[in-house]
GROMACS .gro file of C-alpha atoms in nm:
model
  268
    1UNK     CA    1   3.561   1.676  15.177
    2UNK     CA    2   3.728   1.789  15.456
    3UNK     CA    3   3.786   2.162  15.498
    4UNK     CA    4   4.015   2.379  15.726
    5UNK     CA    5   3.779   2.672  15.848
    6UNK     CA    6   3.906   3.012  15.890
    7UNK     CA    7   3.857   3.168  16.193
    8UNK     CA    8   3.800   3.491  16.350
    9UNK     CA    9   3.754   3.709  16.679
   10UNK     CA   10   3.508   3.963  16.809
   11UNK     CA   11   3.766   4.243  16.957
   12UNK     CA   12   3.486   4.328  17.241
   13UNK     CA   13   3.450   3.957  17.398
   14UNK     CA   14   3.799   3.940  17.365
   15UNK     CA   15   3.875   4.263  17.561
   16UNK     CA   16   3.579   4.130  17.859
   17UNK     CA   17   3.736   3.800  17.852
   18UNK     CA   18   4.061   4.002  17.993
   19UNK     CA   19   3.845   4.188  18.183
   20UNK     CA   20   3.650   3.881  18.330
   21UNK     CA   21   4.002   3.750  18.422
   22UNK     CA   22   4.140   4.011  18.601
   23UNK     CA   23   3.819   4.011  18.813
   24UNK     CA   24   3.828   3.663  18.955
   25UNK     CA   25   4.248   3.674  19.009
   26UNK     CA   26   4.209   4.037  19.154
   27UNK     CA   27   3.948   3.882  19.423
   28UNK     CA   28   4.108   3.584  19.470
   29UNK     CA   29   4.446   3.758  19.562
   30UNK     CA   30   4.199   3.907  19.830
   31UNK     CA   31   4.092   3.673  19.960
   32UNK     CA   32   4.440   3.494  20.024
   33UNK     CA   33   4.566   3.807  20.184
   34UNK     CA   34   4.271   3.753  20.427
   35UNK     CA   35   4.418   3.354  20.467
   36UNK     CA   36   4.728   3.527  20.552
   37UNK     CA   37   4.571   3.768  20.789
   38UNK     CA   38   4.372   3.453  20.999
   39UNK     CA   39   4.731   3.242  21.006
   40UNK     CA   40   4.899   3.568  21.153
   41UNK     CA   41   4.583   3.586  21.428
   42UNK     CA   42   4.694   3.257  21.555
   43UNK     CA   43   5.078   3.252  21.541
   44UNK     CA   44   5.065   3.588  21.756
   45UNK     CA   45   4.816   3.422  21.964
   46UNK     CA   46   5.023   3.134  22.015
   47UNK     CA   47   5.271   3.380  22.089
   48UNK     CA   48   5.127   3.551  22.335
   49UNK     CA   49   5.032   3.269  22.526
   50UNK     CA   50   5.424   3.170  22.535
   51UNK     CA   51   5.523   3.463  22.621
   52UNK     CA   52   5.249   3.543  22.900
   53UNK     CA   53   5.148   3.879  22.764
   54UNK     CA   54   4.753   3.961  22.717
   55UNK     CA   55   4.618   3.815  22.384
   56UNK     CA   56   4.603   4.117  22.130
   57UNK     CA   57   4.257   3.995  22.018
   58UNK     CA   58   3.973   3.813  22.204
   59UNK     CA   59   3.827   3.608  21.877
   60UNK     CA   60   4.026   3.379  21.655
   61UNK     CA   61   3.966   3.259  21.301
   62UNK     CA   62   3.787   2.924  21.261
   63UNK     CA   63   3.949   2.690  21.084
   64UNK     CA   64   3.549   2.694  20.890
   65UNK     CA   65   3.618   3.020  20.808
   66UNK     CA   66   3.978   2.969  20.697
   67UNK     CA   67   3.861   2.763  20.466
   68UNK     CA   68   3.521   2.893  20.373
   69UNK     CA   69   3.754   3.194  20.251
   70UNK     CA   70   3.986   2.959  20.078
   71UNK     CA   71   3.746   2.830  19.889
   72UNK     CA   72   3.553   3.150  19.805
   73UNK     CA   73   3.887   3.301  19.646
   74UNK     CA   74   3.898   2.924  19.434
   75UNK     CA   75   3.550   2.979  19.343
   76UNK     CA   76   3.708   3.327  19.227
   77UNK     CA   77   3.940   3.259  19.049
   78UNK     CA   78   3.842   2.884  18.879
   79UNK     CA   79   3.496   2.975  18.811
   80UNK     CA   80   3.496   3.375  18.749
   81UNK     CA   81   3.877   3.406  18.652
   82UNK     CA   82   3.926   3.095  18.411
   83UNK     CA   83   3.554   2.941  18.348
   84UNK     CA   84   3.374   3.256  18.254
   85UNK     CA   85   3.673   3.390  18.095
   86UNK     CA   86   3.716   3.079  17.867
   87UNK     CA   87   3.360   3.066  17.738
   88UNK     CA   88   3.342   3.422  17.667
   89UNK     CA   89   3.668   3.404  17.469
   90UNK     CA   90   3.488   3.101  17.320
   91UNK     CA   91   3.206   3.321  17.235
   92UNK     CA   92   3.474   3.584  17.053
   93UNK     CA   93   3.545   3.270  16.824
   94UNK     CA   94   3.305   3.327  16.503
   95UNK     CA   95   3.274   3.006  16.349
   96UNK     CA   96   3.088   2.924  16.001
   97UNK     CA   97   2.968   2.599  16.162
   98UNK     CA   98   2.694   2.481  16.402
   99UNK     CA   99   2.840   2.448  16.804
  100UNK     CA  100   2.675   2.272  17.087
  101UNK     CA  101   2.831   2.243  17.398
  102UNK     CA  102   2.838   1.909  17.598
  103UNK     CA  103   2.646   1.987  17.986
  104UNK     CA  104   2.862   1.718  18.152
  105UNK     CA  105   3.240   1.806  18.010
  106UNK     CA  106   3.161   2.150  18.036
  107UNK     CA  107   3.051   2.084  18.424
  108UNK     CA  108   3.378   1.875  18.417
  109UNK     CA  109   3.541   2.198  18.331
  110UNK     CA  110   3.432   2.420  18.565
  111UNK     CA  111   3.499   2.160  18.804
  112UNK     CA  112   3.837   2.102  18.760
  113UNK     CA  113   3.934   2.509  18.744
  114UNK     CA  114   3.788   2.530  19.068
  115UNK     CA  115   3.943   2.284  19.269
  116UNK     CA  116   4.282   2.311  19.152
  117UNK     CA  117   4.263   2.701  19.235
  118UNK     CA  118   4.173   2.587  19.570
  119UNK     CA  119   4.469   2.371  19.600
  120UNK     CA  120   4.733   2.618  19.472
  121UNK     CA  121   4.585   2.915  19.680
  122UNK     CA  122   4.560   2.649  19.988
  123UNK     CA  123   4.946   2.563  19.918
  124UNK     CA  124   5.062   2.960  19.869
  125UNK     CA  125   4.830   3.094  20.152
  126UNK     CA  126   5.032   2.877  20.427
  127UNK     CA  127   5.365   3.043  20.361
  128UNK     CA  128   5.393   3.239  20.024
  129UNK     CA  129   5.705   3.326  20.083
  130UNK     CA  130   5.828   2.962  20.030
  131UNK     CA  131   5.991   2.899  19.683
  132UNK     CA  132   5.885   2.559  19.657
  133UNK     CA  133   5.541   2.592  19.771
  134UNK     CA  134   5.492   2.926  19.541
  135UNK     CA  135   5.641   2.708  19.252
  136UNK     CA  136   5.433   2.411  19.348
  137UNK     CA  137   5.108   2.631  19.352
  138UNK     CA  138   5.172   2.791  19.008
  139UNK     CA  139   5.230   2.408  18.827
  140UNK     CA  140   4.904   2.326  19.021
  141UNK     CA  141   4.746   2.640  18.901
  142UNK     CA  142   4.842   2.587  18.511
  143UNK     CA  143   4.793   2.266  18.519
  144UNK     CA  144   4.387   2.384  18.625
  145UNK     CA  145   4.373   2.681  18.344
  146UNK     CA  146   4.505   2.405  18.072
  147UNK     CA  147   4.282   2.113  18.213
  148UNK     CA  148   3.959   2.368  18.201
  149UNK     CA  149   4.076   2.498  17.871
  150UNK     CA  150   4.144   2.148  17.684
  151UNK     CA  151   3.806   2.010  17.831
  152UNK     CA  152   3.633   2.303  17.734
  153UNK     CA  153   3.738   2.293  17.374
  154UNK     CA  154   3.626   1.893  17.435
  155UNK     CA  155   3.286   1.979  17.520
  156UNK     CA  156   3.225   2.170  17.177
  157UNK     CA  157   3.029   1.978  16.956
  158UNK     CA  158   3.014   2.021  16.575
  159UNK     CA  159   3.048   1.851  16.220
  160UNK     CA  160   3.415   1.835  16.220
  161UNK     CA  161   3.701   1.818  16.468
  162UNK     CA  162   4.015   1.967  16.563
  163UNK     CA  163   4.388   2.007  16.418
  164UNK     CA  164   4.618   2.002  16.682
  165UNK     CA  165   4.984   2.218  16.706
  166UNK     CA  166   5.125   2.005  16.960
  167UNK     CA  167   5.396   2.258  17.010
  168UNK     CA  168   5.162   2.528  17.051
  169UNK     CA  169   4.938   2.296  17.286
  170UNK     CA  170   5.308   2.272  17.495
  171UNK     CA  171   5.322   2.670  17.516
  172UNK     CA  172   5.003   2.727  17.622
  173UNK     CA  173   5.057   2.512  17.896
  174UNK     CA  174   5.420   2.613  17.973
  175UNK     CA  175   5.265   3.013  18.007
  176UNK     CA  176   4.984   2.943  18.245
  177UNK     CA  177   5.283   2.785  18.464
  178UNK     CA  178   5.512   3.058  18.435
  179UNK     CA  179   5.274   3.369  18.409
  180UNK     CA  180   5.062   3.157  18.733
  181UNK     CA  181   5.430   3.118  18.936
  182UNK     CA  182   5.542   3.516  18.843
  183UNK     CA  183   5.170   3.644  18.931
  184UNK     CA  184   5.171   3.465  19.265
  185UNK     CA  185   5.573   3.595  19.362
  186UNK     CA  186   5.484   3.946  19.258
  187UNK     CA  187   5.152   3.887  19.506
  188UNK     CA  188   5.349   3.848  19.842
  189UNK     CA  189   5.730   4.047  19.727
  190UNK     CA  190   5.557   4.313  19.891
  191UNK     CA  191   5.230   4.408  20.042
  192UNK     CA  192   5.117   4.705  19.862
  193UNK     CA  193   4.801   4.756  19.724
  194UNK     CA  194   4.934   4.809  19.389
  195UNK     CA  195   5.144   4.506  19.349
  196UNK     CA  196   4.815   4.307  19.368
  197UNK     CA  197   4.666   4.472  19.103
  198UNK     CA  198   4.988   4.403  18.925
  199UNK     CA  199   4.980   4.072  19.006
  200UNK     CA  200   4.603   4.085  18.891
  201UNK     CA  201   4.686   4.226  18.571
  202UNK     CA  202   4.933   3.915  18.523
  203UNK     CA  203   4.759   3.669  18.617
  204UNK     CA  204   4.471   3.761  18.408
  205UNK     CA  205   4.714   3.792  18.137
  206UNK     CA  206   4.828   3.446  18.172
  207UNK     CA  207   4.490   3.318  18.160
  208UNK     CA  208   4.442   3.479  17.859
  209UNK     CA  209   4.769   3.430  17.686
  210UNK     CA  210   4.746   3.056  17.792
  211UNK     CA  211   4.353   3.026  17.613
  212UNK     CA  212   4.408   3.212  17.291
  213UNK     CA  213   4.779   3.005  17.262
  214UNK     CA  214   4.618   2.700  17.301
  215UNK     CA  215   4.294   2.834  17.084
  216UNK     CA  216   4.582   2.947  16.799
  217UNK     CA  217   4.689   2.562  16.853
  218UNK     CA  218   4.381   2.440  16.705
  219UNK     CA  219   4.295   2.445  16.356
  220UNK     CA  220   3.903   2.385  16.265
  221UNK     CA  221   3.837   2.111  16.038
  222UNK     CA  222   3.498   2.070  15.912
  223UNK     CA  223   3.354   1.727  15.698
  224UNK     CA  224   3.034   1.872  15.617
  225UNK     CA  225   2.942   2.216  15.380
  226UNK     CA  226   3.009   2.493  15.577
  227UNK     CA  227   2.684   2.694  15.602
  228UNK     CA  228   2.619   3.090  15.597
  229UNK     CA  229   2.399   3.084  15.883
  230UNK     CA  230   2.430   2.824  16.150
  231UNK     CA  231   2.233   2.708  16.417
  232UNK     CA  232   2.384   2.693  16.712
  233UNK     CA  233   2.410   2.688  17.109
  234UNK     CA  234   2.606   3.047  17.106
  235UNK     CA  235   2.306   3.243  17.065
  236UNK     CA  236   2.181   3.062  17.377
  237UNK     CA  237   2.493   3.155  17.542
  238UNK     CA  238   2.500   3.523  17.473
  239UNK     CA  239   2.190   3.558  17.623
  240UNK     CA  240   2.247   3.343  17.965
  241UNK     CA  241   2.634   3.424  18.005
  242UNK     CA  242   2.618   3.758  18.119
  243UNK     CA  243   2.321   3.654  18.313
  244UNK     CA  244   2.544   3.366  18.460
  245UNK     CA  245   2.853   3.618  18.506
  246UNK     CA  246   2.639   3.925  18.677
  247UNK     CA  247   2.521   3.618  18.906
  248UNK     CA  248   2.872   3.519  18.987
  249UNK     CA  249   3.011   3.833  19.099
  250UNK     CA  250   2.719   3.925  19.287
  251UNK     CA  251   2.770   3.611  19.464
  252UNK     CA  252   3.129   3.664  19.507
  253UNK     CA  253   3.139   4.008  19.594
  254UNK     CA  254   2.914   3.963  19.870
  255UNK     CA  255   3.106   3.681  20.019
  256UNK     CA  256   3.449   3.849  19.987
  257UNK     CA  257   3.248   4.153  20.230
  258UNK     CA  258   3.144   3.911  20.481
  259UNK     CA  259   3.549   3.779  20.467
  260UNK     CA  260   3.644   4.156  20.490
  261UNK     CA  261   3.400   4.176  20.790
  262UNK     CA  262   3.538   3.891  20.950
  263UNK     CA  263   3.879   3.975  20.917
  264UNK     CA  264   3.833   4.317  21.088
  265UNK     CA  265   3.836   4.139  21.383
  266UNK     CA  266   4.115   3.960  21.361
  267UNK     CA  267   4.390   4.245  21.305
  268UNK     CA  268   4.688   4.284  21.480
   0.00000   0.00000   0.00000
């Protein structure tokens, strides 16, 4: 007999899911003020050379390192912002039942996060201050944080399946759009320090907001007896998670210092 399972959520994984999020937008915004930084190298460059006047600076970006940094703030914010950030809000999800988690869709997953947050940064790093491209890179962004979050609720295994709210499913989507768009705007309206942590904040918000919407939008149905005491891949996962997340800032932080070392150079 089919049963409806009720569901629950740890308040700590849910606060370091936030916390998780705010990490990899925070770092990505970094990075794409560094994008902005190399693009500003060249046009005064170029400028320079029109206008016969001695080059302010003797090195230019390459366009390797444009988009090495491009793709270490995707890498920030698909895999540390959205990917770790889902499966730890996955982990604040106590379920009755036995979960295993598929390698390949959850590969899948990370996949997808990643290269659409390369694509939207790309598209808002080469003139942010364009409506349509700011607009373009927050539907490209949503459309990553909803494609990572559906396939990542596909790759969960168990003796039973899911319920969906389509509505709900439609919300979840329509906030990672409009939280993604209003996090980006509030990025470049100005460049102070604190509007990026502002725009942090919201973005990691909308990350948030978009996977606990779309995990409200789900209810658990299970076809077997529920059991007290499950076996299950999430003890595996609280154990190498943190490993896996201590390993992915490490790696990130140190290759958002060699970007800040780089772009010393290129100041004007």
């Amino acid at each position: 007999m089919n049963e409806v399972i009720t569901t629950s959520y740890n308040p700590l994984y849910v606060a370091l899911s936030f916390v998780c999020a705010f990490m990899g937008a925070y770092s990505a915004l970094t990075c794409v003020y560094k994008l902005l930084a190399y693009r500003k190298a060249h046009i005064n460059h170029s400028l320079d050379k029109l206008t016969g006047k001695r080059p302010r600076t003797s090195m230019l970006p390459s366009s390797q390192m444009y988009y090495g940094t491009l793709c270490v703030a995707g890498l920030a914010f698909g895999g540390l912002g959205v990917w770790c950030m889902h499966f730890i809000g996955t982990l604040a999800l106590q379920l009755p039942v036995a979960v295993h988690y598929s390698l390949d869709t959850t590969l899948l997953s990370l996949v997808a996060a990643v290269l659409a947050s390369i694509c939207g940064l790309g598209i808002v790093a080469a003139n942010p201050y364009s409506l349509p491209r700011l607009v373009c890179a927050g539907a490209i962004l949503g459309v990553g944080v909803s494609a990572m979050h559906y396939l990542g609720m596909y790759s969960m295994e168990f003796d039973g399946f899911f319920l969906w709210d389509w509505p709900l499913v439609a919300l979840s989507c329509l906030i990672a759009f409009v939280a993604a768009t209003a996090g980006l705007w509030l990025a470049f309206a100005t460049s102070s320090n604190a509007a990026r942590w502002l725009a942090a904040a919201l973005m990691g918000g909308a990350i948030c907001a978009m996977h606990y919407t779309g995990m409200a939008a789900a209810d658990v149905v299970c076809t077997t007896p529920v059991t007290a005491l499950p076996e299950s891949d999430s003890l595996g996962m609280l154990t190498a998670l943190p490993v896996l997340l201590v390993m992915l800032i490490v790696v990130i932080s140190f290759l958002i210092a060699l970007v800040h070392m780089y772009a010393r150079r290129f100041k004007t």
